[in-house]
Amino acid sequence: MVIRLLTTLQQSYNNHAAVRDQSEIEPWKLNEREQFLIRIRQAGFRTLLEIGAGTGRDSLYFQKNGLKVTAVDFAEEMVRLCKAKGLADVRLMDFTRLDFEPESFDAVYAMNCLLHIPKSQIEAVLGQILNVLKPNGLFFYGVYGGWDWEGVWEDDHYEPKRFFSFFEDAAIQELVKRHFELLDFHTVDQGAKSPHFQSISLRKPPA
């Protein structure tokens, strides 16, 4: 099931890569990104992995702010756009199979990508992220949620339509606390008819 879903998502994001690259980043997303950078700097960290890097705009921000960034995405067009921005380390890779040595990174950043993983598989993906993080490493986990739902979003304007998985606030906090220390959880309202954004800052436990 996961392979089939990822293939559909690859097609969808390849089809819409150029549009996403030209779109404006919402101010609240800029704030989430900045706050995570502040947390990284306070910890004295230098290496960051962005999974589901998309067009590379967030990775470029972190690179310009002095971090050694590795950006991965599973869509070829997204990888091309990342490389065109001058990112130093870009790889075609999906986040269900992170091909890195254990404890390779100080921090992992995931903005609106893990919401495409079925609930039955999310703990395995979190386990991979835990594996590539150094002890005490930081993890930003940003997704839309607040509802208990998963499936293909029939009102999606992307083609092919994408699969989404949403957790209620209490459920996603319970999920992440099985693996990480929860540093911060807050939500950003997206309007009455939309799931809100769940901003989750986490730390890997010490060795």
CSV table of C-alpha atoms in Angstrom, one decimal:
chain,number,residue,atom,x,y,z
A,1,MET,CA,0.0,0.0,0.0
A,2,VAL,CA,2.8,2.5,1.0
A,3,ILE,CA,4.7,1.9,-2.3
A,4,ARG,CA,1.5,2.6,-4.3
A,5,LEU,CA,0.7,5.7,-2.3
A,6,LEU,CA,4.2,7.0,-2.7
A,7,THR,CA,4.1,6.4,-6.5
A,8,THR,CA,0.9,8.5,-6.8
A,9,LEU,CA,2.4,11.2,-4.6
A,10,GLN,CA,5.5,11.3,-6.8
A,11,GLN,CA,3.4,11.9,-9.8
A,12,SER,CA,1.3,14.5,-8.1
A,13,TYR,CA,4.3,16.5,-6.8
A,14,ASN,CA,6.2,16.2,-10.1
A,15,ASN,CA,3.2,17.6,-11.9
A,16,HIS,CA,2.9,20.6,-9.5
A,17,ALA,CA,6.5,21.3,-8.8
A,18,ALA,CA,6.7,24.5,-10.8
A,19,VAL,CA,3.6,26.0,-9.3
A,20,ARG,CA,4.8,25.2,-5.8
A,21,ASP,CA,8.1,26.9,-6.5
A,22,GLN,CA,6.4,30.1,-7.6
A,23,SER,CA,3.9,30.3,-4.7
A,24,GLU,CA,4.4,32.6,-1.7
A,25,ILE,CA,5.3,31.1,1.7
A,26,GLU,CA,2.6,32.0,4.3
A,27,PRO,CA,4.0,34.2,7.1
A,28,TRP,CA,3.1,31.7,9.8
A,29,LYS,CA,5.3,29.1,8.0
A,30,LEU,CA,8.2,31.6,8.0
A,31,ASN,CA,7.7,32.0,11.7
A,32,GLU,CA,7.7,28.2,12.4
A,33,ARG,CA,10.9,27.9,10.4
A,34,GLU,CA,12.6,30.8,12.2
A,35,GLN,CA,11.7,29.4,15.6
A,36,PHE,CA,13.2,26.0,14.8
A,37,LEU,CA,16.4,27.7,13.6
A,38,ILE,CA,16.6,29.6,17.0
A,39,ARG,CA,16.2,26.3,18.8
A,40,ILE,CA,19.0,24.7,16.7
A,41,ARG,CA,21.3,27.7,17.4
A,42,GLN,CA,20.6,27.6,21.1
A,43,ALA,CA,21.7,23.9,21.1
A,44,GLY,CA,24.9,24.7,19.2
A,45,PHE,CA,24.0,22.3,16.4
A,46,ARG,CA,25.3,22.5,12.8
A,47,THR,CA,23.9,19.6,10.7
A,48,LEU,CA,20.3,19.3,9.5
A,49,LEU,CA,18.3,16.9,7.4
A,50,GLU,CA,15.2,18.1,5.7
A,51,ILE,CA,12.9,15.3,4.6
A,52,GLY,CA,10.2,16.0,2.0
A,53,ALA,CA,12.3,19.1,1.0
A,54,GLY,CA,10.0,20.0,-1.9
A,55,THR,CA,11.3,22.9,-3.9
A,56,GLY,CA,14.1,23.5,-1.4
A,57,ARG,CA,13.2,26.9,0.0
A,58,ASP,CA,13.4,25.9,3.6
A,59,SER,CA,16.6,24.0,3.1
A,60,LEU,CA,18.1,27.0,1.4
A,61,TYR,CA,17.1,29.2,4.3
A,62,PHE,CA,18.8,26.9,6.8
A,63,GLN,CA,21.9,26.7,4.6
A,64,LYS,CA,22.1,30.5,4.3
A,65,ASN,CA,21.9,30.7,8.0
A,66,GLY,CA,25.1,28.6,8.5
A,67,LEU,CA,23.8,25.0,8.8
A,68,LYS,CA,25.2,22.1,6.9
A,69,VAL,CA,22.0,20.9,5.2
A,70,THR,CA,21.1,17.6,3.5
A,71,ALA,CA,17.8,17.9,1.5
A,72,VAL,CA,15.9,14.8,0.4
A,73,ASP,CA,12.8,14.4,-1.6
A,74,PHE,CA,11.2,11.5,-3.6
A,75,ALA,CA,10.0,13.6,-6.6
A,76,GLU,CA,12.5,14.1,-9.3
A,77,GLU,CA,11.3,17.6,-10.2
A,78,MET,CA,11.6,18.7,-6.6
A,79,VAL,CA,15.1,17.4,-6.5
A,80,ARG,CA,15.9,19.3,-9.7
A,81,LEU,CA,14.5,22.5,-8.2
A,82,CYS,CA,16.6,22.0,-5.0
A,83,LYS,CA,19.8,21.6,-7.0
A,84,ALA,CA,19.0,24.7,-9.1
A,85,LYS,CA,18.9,26.7,-5.8
A,86,GLY,CA,22.5,25.8,-5.1
A,87,LEU,CA,21.9,23.5,-2.2
A,88,ALA,CA,25.1,21.6,-1.4
A,89,ASP,CA,23.7,18.2,-0.7
A,90,VAL,CA,20.5,17.1,-2.4
A,91,ARG,CA,19.4,13.4,-2.7
A,92,LEU,CA,16.5,11.6,-4.4
A,93,MET,CA,15.2,9.5,-1.5
A,94,ASP,CA,11.9,8.9,0.2
A,95,PHE,CA,11.5,9.3,3.9
A,96,THR,CA,10.2,5.7,4.4
A,97,ARG,CA,13.8,4.5,3.7
A,98,LEU,CA,16.3,7.0,5.0
A,99,ASP,CA,19.7,5.7,3.7
A,100,PHE,CA,22.0,7.3,6.2
A,101,GLU,CA,24.3,6.1,9.0
A,102,PRO,CA,22.8,6.1,12.5
A,103,GLU,CA,23.2,9.4,14.4
A,104,SER,CA,24.2,11.4,11.3
A,105,PHE,CA,22.3,14.6,12.0
A,106,ASP,CA,21.8,17.1,14.8
A,107,ALA,CA,18.4,18.0,13.6
A,108,VAL,CA,15.6,16.9,11.3
A,109,TYR,CA,13.0,19.2,9.7
A,110,ALA,CA,9.8,17.8,8.3
A,111,MET,CA,7.2,20.4,7.1
A,112,ASN,CA,3.9,19.0,5.8
A,113,CYS,CA,5.3,15.7,4.4
A,114,LEU,CA,4.6,13.1,7.1
A,115,LEU,CA,0.9,13.7,6.7
A,116,HIS,CA,1.1,11.5,3.6
A,117,ILE,CA,2.1,8.4,5.6
A,118,PRO,CA,-0.7,6.0,6.6
A,119,LYS,CA,-1.3,5.8,10.4
A,120,SER,CA,-0.3,2.1,10.3
A,121,GLN,CA,3.2,3.1,9.1
A,122,ILE,CA,4.0,6.3,10.8
A,123,GLU,CA,5.7,4.8,13.8
A,124,ALA,CA,8.1,3.0,11.5
A,125,VAL,CA,9.0,6.3,9.8
A,126,LEU,CA,9.4,8.0,13.2
A,127,GLY,CA,11.8,5.2,14.1
A,128,GLN,CA,13.9,5.9,11.0
A,129,ILE,CA,14.1,9.6,12.0
A,130,LEU,CA,15.0,8.6,15.5
A,131,ASN,CA,17.8,6.4,14.1
A,132,VAL,CA,19.5,9.2,12.0
A,133,LEU,CA,19.3,11.7,14.8
A,134,LYS,CA,22.2,12.1,17.3
A,135,PRO,CA,21.4,11.8,21.0
A,136,ASN,CA,19.6,15.0,22.1
A,137,GLY,CA,19.0,15.9,18.5
A,138,LEU,CA,16.1,18.1,17.5
A,139,PHE,CA,13.1,17.2,15.3
A,140,PHE,CA,10.5,19.6,13.9
A,141,TYR,CA,7.3,17.7,12.9
A,142,GLY,CA,4.8,20.0,11.2
A,143,VAL,CA,1.5,18.6,9.8
A,144,TYR,CA,-2.1,19.5,9.4
A,145,GLY,CA,-4.5,17.8,11.7
A,146,GLY,CA,-7.0,18.2,14.5
A,147,TRP,CA,-9.2,15.6,12.9
A,148,ASP,CA,-9.1,11.8,13.1
A,149,TRP,CA,-9.1,10.9,9.4
A,150,GLU,CA,-7.1,9.3,6.6
A,151,GLY,CA,-7.7,8.7,2.9
A,152,VAL,CA,-7.5,10.3,-0.5
A,153,TRP,CA,-8.6,13.9,-0.4
A,154,GLU,CA,-11.4,14.1,-2.9
A,155,ASP,CA,-11.5,17.9,-3.0
A,156,ASP,CA,-7.7,18.0,-3.6
A,157,HIS,CA,-6.9,20.3,-6.6
A,158,TYR,CA,-3.7,18.3,-7.3
A,159,GLU,CA,-3.8,15.4,-9.9
A,160,PRO,CA,-3.5,12.7,-9.1
A,161,LYS,CA,-5.2,13.4,-5.8
A,162,ARG,CA,-3.1,12.9,-2.7
A,163,PHE,CA,-3.5,10.7,0.4
A,164,PHE,CA,-3.6,12.4,3.8
A,165,SER,CA,-3.5,11.2,7.3
A,166,PHE,CA,-4.7,13.5,10.1
A,167,PHE,CA,-4.4,13.0,13.9
A,168,GLU,CA,-6.4,14.7,16.7
A,169,ASP,CA,-4.2,16.9,18.9
A,170,ALA,CA,-4.1,14.5,21.8
A,171,ALA,CA,-3.4,11.5,19.7
A,172,ILE,CA,-0.4,12.9,17.8
A,173,GLN,CA,1.1,14.1,21.1
A,174,GLU,CA,0.7,10.6,22.6
A,175,LEU,CA,2.3,9.2,19.4
A,176,VAL,CA,5.4,11.3,19.4
A,177,LYS,CA,5.9,11.0,23.2
A,178,ARG,CA,6.4,7.2,22.8
A,179,HIS,CA,9.7,8.0,21.0
A,180,PHE,CA,10.8,11.6,21.7
A,181,GLU,CA,10.7,14.3,24.4
A,182,LEU,CA,8.0,16.8,23.6
A,183,LEU,CA,9.4,20.3,23.8
A,184,ASP,CA,6.5,22.3,22.3
A,185,PHE,CA,3.1,21.7,20.8
A,186,HIS,CA,0.9,24.4,19.4
A,187,THR,CA,-1.6,24.9,16.6
A,188,VAL,CA,-2.1,27.5,13.9
A,189,ASP,CA,-5.7,28.0,12.8
A,190,GLN,CA,-6.4,27.6,9.0
A,191,GLY,CA,-10.1,28.4,9.0
A,192,ALA,CA,-13.3,26.6,10.1
A,193,LYS,CA,-13.4,24.3,7.1
A,194,SER,CA,-9.8,23.2,7.2
A,195,PRO,CA,-7.6,21.1,9.5
A,196,HIS,CA,-5.4,23.3,11.6
A,197,PHE,CA,-1.6,23.1,11.6
A,198,GLN,CA,0.1,21.1,14.3
A,199,SER,CA,3.6,22.4,15.2
A,200,ILE,CA,5.6,19.9,17.2
A,201,SER,CA,9.1,20.4,18.4
A,202,LEU,CA,10.8,17.3,19.8
A,203,ARG,CA,14.1,16.1,21.2
A,204,LYS,CA,15.7,12.6,20.9
A,205,PRO,CA,16.4,11.2,24.4
A,206,PRO,CA,20.1,11.1,25.4
A,207,ALA,CA,22.0,7.9,24.8
